[in-house]
Tab-separated table of C-alpha atoms (C1' of nucleotides) in Angstrom:
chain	number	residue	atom	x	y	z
A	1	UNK	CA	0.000	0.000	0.000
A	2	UNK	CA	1.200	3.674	-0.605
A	3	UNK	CA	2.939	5.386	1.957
A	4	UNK	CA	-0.003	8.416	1.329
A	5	UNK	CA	-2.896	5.792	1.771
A	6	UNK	CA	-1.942	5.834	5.506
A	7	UNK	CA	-3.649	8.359	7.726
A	8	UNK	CA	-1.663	11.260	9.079
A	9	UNK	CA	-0.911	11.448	12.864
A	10	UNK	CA	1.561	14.010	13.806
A	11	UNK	CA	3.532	13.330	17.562
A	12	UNK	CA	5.034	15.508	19.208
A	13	UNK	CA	8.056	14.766	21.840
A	14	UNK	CA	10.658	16.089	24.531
A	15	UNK	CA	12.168	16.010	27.240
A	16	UNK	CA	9.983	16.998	30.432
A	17	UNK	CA	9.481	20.770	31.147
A	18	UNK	CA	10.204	21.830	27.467
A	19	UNK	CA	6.815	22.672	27.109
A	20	UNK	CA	4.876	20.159	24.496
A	21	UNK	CA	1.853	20.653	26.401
A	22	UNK	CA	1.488	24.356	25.705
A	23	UNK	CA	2.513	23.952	22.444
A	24	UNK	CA	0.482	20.979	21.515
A	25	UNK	CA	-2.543	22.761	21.959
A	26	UNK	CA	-1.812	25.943	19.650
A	27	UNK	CA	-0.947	23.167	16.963
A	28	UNK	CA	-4.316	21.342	17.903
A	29	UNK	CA	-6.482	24.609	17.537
A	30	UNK	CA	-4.604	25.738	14.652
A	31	UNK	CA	-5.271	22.228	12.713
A	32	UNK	CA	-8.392	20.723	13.759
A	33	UNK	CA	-6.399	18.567	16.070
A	34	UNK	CA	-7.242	16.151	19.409
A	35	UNK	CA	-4.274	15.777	22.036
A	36	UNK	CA	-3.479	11.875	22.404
A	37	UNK	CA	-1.406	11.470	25.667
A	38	UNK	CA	1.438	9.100	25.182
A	39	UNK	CA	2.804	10.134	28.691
A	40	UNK	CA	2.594	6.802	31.043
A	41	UNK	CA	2.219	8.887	34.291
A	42	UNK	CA	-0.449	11.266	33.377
A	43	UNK	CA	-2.483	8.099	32.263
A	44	UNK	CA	-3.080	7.678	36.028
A	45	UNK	CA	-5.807	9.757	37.952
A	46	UNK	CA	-5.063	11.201	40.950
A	47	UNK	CA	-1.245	12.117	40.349
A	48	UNK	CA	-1.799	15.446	38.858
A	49	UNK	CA	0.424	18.375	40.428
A	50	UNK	CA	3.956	16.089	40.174
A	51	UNK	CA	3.236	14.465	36.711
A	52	UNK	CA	2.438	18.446	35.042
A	53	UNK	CA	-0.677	17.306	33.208
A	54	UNK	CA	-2.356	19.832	31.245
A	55	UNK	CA	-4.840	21.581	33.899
A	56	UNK	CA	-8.851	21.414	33.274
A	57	UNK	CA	-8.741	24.796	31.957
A	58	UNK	CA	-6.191	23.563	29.192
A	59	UNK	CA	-7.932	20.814	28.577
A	60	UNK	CA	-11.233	22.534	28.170
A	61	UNK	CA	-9.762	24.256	25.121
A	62	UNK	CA	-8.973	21.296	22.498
A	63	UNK	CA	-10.456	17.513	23.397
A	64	UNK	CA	-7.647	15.767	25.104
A	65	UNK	CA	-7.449	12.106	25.328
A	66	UNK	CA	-6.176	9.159	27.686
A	67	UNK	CA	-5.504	11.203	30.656
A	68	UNK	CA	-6.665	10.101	33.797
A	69	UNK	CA	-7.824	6.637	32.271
A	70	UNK	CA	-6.346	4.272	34.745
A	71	UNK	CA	-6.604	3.995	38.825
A	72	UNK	CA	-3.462	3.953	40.848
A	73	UNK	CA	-3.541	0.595	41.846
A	74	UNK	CA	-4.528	-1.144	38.336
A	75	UNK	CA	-1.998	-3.072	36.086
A	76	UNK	CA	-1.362	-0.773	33.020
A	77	UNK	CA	1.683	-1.238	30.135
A	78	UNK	CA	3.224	-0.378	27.176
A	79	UNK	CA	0.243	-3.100	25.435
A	80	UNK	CA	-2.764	-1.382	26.661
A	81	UNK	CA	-1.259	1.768	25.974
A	82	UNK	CA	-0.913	0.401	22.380
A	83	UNK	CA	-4.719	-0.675	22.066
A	84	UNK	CA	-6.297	2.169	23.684
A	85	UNK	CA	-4.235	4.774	21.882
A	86	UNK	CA	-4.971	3.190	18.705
A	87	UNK	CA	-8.496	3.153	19.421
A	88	UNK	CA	-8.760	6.469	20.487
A	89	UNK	CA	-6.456	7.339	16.951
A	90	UNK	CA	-9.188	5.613	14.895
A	91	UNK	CA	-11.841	8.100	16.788
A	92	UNK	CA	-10.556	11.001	15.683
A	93	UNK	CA	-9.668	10.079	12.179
A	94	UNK	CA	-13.014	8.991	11.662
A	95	UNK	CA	-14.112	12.678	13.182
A	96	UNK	CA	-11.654	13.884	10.033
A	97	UNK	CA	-10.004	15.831	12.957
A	98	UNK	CA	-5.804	15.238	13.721
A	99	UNK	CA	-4.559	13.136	15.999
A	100	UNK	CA	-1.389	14.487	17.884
A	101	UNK	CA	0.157	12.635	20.212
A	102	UNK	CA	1.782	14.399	22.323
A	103	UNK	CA	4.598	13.078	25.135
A	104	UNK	CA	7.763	11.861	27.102
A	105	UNK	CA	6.888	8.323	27.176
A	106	UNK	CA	9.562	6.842	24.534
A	107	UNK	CA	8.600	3.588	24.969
A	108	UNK	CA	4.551	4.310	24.404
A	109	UNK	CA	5.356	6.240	21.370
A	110	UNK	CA	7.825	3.661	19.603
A	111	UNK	CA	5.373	0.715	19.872
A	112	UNK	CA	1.820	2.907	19.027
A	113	UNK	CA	3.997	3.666	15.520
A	114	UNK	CA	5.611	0.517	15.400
A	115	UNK	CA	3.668	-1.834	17.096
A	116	UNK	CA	4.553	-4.167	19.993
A	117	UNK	CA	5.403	-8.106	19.409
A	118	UNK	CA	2.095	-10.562	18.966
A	119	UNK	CA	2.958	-11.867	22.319
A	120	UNK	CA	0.785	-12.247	25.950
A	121	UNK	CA	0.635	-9.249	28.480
A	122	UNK	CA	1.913	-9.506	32.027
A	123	UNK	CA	0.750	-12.674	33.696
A	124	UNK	CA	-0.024	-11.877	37.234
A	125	UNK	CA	0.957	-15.331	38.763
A	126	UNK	CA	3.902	-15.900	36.798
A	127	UNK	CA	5.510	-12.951	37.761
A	128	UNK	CA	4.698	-13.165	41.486
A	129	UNK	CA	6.384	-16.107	41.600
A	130	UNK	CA	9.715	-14.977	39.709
A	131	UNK	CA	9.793	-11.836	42.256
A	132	UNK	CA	9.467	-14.646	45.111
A	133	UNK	CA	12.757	-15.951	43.485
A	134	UNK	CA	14.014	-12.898	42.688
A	135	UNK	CA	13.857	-11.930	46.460
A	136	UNK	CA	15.634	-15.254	47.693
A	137	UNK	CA	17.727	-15.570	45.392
A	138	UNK	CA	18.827	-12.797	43.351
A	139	UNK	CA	18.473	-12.181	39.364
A	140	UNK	CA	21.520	-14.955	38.879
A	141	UNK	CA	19.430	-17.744	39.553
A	142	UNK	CA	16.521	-16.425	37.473
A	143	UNK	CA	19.171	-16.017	34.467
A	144	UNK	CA	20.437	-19.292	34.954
A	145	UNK	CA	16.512	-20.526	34.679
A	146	UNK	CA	15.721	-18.799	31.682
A	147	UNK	CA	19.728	-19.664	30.053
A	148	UNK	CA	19.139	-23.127	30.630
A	149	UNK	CA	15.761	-23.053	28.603
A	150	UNK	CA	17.247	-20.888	26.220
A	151	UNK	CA	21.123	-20.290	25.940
A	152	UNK	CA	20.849	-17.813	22.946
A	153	UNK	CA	19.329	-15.241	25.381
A	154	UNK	CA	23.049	-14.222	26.386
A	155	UNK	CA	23.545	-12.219	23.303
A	156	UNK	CA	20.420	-10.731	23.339
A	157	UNK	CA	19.512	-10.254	26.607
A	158	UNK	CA	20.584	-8.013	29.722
A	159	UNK	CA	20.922	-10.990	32.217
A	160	UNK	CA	21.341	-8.544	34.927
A	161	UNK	CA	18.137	-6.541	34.732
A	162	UNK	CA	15.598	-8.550	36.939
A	163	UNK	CA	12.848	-7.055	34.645
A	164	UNK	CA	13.706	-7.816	31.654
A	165	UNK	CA	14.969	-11.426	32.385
A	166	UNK	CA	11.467	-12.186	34.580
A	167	UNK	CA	9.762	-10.715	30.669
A	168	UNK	CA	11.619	-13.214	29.093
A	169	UNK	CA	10.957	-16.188	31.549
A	170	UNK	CA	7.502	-15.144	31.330
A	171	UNK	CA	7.179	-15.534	27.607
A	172	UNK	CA	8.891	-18.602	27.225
A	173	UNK	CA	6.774	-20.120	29.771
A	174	UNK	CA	3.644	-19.127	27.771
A	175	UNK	CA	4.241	-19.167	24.162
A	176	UNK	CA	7.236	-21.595	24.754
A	177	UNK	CA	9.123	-19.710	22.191
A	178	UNK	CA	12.032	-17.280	23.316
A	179	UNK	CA	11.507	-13.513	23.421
A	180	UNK	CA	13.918	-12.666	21.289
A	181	UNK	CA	13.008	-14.586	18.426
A	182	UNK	CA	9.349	-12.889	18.490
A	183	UNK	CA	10.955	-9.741	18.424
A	184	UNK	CA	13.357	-10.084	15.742
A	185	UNK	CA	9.672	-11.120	13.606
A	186	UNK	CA	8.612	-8.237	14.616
A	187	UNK	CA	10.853	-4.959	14.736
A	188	UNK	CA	8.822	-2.242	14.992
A	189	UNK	CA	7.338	-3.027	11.723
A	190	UNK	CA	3.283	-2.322	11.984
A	191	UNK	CA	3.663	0.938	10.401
A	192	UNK	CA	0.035	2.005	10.037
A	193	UNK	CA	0.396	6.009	10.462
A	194	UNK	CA	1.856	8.529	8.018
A	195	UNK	CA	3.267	10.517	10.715
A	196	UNK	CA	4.759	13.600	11.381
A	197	UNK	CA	7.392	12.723	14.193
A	198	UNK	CA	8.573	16.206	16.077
A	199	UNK	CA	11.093	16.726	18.473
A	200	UNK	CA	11.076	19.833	20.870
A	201	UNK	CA	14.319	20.891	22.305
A	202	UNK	CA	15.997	23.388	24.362
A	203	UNK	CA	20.178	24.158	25.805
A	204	UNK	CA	20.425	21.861	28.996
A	205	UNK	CA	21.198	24.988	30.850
A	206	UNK	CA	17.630	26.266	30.072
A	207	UNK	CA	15.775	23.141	30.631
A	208	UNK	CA	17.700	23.013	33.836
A	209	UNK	CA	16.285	25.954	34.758
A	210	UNK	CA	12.839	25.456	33.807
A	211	UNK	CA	13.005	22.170	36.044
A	212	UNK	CA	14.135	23.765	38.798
A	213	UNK	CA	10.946	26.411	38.822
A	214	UNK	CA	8.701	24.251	38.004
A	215	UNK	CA	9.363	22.079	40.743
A	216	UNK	CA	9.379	24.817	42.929
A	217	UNK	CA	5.856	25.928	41.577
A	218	UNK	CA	5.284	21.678	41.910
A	219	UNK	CA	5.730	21.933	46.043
A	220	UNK	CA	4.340	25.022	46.760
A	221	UNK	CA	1.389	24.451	44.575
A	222	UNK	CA	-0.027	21.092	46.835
A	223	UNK	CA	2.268	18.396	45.786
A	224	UNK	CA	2.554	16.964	49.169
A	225	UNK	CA	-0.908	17.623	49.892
A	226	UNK	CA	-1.551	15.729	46.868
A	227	UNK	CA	0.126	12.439	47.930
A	228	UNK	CA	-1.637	12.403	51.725
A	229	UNK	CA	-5.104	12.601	49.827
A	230	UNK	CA	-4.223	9.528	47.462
A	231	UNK	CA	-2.539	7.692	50.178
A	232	UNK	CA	-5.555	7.909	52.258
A	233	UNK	CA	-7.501	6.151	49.389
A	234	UNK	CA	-4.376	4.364	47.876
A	235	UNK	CA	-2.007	3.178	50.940
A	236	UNK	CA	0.224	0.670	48.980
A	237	UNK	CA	3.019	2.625	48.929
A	238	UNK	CA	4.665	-0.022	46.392
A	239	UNK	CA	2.029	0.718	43.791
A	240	UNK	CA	3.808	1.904	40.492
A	241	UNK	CA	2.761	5.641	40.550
A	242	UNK	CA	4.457	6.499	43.990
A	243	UNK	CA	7.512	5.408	42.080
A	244	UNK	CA	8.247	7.761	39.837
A	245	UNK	CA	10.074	10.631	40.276
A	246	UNK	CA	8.395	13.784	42.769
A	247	UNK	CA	5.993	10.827	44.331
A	248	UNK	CA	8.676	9.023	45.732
A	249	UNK	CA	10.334	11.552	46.915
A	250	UNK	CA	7.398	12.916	49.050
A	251	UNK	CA	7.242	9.676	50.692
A	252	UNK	CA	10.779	9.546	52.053
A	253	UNK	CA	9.435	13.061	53.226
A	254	UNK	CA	6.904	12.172	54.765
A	255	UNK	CA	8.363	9.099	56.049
A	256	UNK	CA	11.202	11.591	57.983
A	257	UNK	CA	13.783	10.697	55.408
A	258	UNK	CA	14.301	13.855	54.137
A	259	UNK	CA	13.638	17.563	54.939
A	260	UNK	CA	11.648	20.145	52.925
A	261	UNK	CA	14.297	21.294	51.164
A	262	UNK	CA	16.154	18.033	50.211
A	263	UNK	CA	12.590	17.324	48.846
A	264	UNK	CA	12.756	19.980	46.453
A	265	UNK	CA	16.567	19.325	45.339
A	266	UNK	CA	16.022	15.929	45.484
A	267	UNK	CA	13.154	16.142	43.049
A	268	UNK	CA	15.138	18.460	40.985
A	269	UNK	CA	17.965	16.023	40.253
A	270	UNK	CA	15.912	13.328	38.945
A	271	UNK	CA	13.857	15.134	36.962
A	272	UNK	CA	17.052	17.028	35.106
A	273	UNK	CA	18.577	13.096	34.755
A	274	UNK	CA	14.946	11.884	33.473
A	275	UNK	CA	15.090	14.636	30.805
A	276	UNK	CA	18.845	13.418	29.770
A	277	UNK	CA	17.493	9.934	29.651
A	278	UNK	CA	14.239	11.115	27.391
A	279	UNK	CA	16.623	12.827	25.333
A	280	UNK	CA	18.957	9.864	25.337
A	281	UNK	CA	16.009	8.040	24.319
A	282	UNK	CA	14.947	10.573	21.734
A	283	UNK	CA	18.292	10.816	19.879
A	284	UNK	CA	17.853	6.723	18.892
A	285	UNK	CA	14.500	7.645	17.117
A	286	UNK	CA	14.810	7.257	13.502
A	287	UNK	CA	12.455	9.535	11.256
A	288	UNK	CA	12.345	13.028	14.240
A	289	UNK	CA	12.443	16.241	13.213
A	290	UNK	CA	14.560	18.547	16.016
A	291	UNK	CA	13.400	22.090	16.715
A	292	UNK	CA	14.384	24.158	19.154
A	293	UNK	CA	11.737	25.112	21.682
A	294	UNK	CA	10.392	27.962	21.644
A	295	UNK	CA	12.772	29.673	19.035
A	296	UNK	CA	11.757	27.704	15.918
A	297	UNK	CA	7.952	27.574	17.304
A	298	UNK	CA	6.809	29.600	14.021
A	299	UNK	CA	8.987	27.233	11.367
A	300	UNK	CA	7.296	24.293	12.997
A	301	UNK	CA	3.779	25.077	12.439
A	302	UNK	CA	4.379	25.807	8.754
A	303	UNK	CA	6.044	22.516	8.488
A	304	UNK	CA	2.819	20.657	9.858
A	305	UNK	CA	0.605	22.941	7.449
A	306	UNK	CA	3.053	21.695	4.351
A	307	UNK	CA	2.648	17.964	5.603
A	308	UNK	CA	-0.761	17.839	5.894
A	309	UNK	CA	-1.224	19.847	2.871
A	310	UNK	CA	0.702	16.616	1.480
A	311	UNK	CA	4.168	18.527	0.347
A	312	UNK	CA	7.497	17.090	0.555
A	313	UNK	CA	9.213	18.326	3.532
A	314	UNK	CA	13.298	18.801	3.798
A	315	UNK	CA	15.106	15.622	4.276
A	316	UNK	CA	16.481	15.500	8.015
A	317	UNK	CA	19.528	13.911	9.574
A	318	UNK	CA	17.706	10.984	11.746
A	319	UNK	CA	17.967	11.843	15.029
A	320	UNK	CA	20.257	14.513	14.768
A	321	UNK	CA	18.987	17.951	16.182
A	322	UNK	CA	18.679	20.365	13.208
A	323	UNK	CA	22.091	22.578	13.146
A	324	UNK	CA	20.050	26.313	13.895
B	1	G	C1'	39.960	29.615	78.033
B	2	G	C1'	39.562	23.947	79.282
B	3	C	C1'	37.848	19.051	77.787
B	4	C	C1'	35.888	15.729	73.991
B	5	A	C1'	34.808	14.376	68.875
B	6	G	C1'	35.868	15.335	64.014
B	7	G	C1'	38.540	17.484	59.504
B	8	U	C1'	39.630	11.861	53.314
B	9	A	C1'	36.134	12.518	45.720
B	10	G	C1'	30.759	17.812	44.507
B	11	C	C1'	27.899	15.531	49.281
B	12	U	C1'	27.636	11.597	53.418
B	13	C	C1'	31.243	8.699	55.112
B	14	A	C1'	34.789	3.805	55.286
B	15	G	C1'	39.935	2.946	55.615
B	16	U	C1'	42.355	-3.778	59.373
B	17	U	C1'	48.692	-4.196	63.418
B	18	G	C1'	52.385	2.418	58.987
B	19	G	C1'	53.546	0.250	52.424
B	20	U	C1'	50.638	7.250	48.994
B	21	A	C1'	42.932	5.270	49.260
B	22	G	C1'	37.373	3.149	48.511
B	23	A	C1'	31.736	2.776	49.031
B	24	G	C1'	26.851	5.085	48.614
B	25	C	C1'	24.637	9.379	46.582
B	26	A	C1'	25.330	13.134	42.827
B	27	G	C1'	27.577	13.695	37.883
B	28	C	C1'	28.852	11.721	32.952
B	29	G	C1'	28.191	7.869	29.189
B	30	G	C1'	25.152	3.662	27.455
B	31	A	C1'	20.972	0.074	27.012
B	32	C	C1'	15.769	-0.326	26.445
B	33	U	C1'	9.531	-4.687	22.481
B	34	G	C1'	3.408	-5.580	28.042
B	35	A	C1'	7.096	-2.270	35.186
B	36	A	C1'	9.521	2.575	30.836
B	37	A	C1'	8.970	9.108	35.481
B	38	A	C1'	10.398	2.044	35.931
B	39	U	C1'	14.656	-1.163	35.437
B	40	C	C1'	19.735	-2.284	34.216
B	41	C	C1'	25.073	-1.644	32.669
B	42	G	C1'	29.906	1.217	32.423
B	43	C	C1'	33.121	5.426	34.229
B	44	G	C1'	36.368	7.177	40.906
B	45	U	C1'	43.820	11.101	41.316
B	46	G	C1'	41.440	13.175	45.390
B	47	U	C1'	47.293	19.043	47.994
B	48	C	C1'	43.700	12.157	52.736
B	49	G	C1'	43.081	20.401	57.153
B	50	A	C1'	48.403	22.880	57.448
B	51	C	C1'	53.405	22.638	58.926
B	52	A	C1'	57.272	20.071	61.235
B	53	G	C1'	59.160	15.338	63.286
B	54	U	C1'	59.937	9.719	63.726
B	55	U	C1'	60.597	6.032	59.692
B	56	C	C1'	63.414	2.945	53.978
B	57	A	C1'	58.060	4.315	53.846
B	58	A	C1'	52.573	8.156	57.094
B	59	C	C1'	45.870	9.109	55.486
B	60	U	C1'	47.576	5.757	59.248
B	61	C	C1'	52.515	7.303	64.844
B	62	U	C1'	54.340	12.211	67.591
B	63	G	C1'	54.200	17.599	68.183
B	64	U	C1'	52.413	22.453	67.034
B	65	C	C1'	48.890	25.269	64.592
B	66	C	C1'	44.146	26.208	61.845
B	67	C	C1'	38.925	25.031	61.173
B	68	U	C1'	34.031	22.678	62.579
B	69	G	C1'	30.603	20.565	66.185
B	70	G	C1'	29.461	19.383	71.285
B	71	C	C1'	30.177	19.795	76.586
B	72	C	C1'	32.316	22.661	80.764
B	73	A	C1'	33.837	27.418	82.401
RNA sequence: GGCCAGGUAGCUCAGUUGGUAGAGCAGCGGACUGAAAAUCCGCGUGUCGACAGUUCAACUCUGUCCCUGGCCA
């Protein structure tokens, strides 16, 4: 099938704090467009003030979608992500209205466009029981359970990361097939958006400081507030969502590990290494486009109008930030 | 002023009976197919507070001084 036959879907990425929510929605009012999170923290209700999702009054200005659409304590992953997001895709195509996805989810973004591996989700049961081993024994003997099935994994697996071995044990166990060979069927190949795959960037120094106000903003604005209301409804403190970066660090607050203002720097520092890692991340995508944030606002939105209005754009280095 | 405890990597600290130093955190680099704001891997030369002394050799012993914290005046 032609490459044009596709439908157009135009994402938009960065690092945290460079500000793809603003711009997202001048892009969705100027072009008929619907926001489509692909953010795997503001999926989650409840965790609003750390995770910077767009407030109700942004929202109330283009239709946002798959915010807020799972509960703390439910199971949620890169494959429902997948399925919901497309779903949501097909919605607004059918509306003849644009899809933009818009977010710092790497992961969520690469599969939606490429598809994930025909393979089973998380198995509840299955993993319980590799944690129990994990736990007693360490991720050794769960590496030496999944080499012995399946010696090849050594080249193509990071024995030492508990996760990804327990993914692997887990899918031989139910497709009795190893992961890797699924994946090297697959690779990314259900292409079935012509997309429009932006990048938003800023200097380090900038984004730096960015972090650092809006975390600021972040604590005095009801963060910790925010995290004694959901843990009076939510009080599994192991549930995924206190994990991630702000949440956890309230809890070691509030827990006496830390003082008010270590909270703040504390919070800081992993956000600034998260953006480094999303940028990491970002720099390995094939097919981006790199503009700088908000300098090159102006040349971005006539390069959506072009694509849409089906023109050929400027070839780009992959990956590479544009030189300006 | 006296007594006590300290002064070692950006930070917190470890360093056996003297052989010129090492962890965690931070930082930097990298990976990433149903946990992805997660998870994992790699990278550690720093006047060992200063100056003298003992010694073949001192972060490690001795002396003096400086600084910090605590207690007593």
């Amino acid at each position: 099938m032609a490459e044009q036959a596709k439908p157009k879907v135009l994402v938009i990425q960065g690092p945290t704090a460079c500000g793809k929510t603003a711009l997202s929605i001048r892009l969705a009012q100027e072009y008929q467009g619907e926001i489509v999170n692909a953010d795997s923290m503001q999926m989650v209700r409840g965790f609003n003030v750390g995770t910077a999702k767009p407030t109700p009054q942004e929202r109330q200005q283009v239709p946002h979608h798959l915010f807020d659409v799972v509960s703390p304590d439910e199971h949620y992953d890169a494959g429902g992500y997948v399925d919901r997001a497309r779903a949501v895709i097909d919605l607004i195509l059918r509306k003849q209205r644009l899809p933009i996805i818009v977010g710092g989810t790497g992961l969520y973004v690469r599969t939606l466009l490429g598809g994930l591996a025909d393979l089973p989700g998380a198995d509840a049961q299955l993993r319980e029981r590799y944690q129990a081993i994990l736990n007693e024994q360490g991720v050794k003997a769960l590496a030496d359970m999944l080499l012995e099935k399946d010696p090849k994994a050594v080249q193509t697996l990071d024995l030492e990361n508990p996760v990804r071995v327990i993914r692997a044990l887990e899918v031989l166990e139910l497709t009795g097939e190893p992961i890797w060979l699924h994946q090297q069927r697959h690779e990314f190949a259900d292409r079935p958006y012509d997309t429009l795959q932006v990048v938003i960037h800023a200097d380090l120094a900038v984004l730096d400081d960015r972090i650092r106000q809006r975390t600021a903003l972040m604590v005095k604005s009801g963060l910790i507030e925010e995290v004694q209301r959901l843990l009076m409804v939510y009080g599994d403190r192991t549930l995924r969502p206190y994990q991630s970066i702000g949440y956890r660090q309230v809890l070691e607050f509030l827990d006496g590990k830390t003082d008010y203002y270590n909270l703040e720097e504390e919070i800081i520092r992993k956000t600034r290494r998260y953006a480094r890692k999303q940028l990491q991340w970002l720099r390995n995508e094939k097919q981006t486009r790199w503009y700088r944030y908000p300098e090159q606002e102006h040349g971005l939105t006539q390069d959506v109008g072009s694509w849409l209005a089906g023109e050929a754009l400027p070839a780009v280095e992959d990956g590479l930030p544009s030189s300006e």
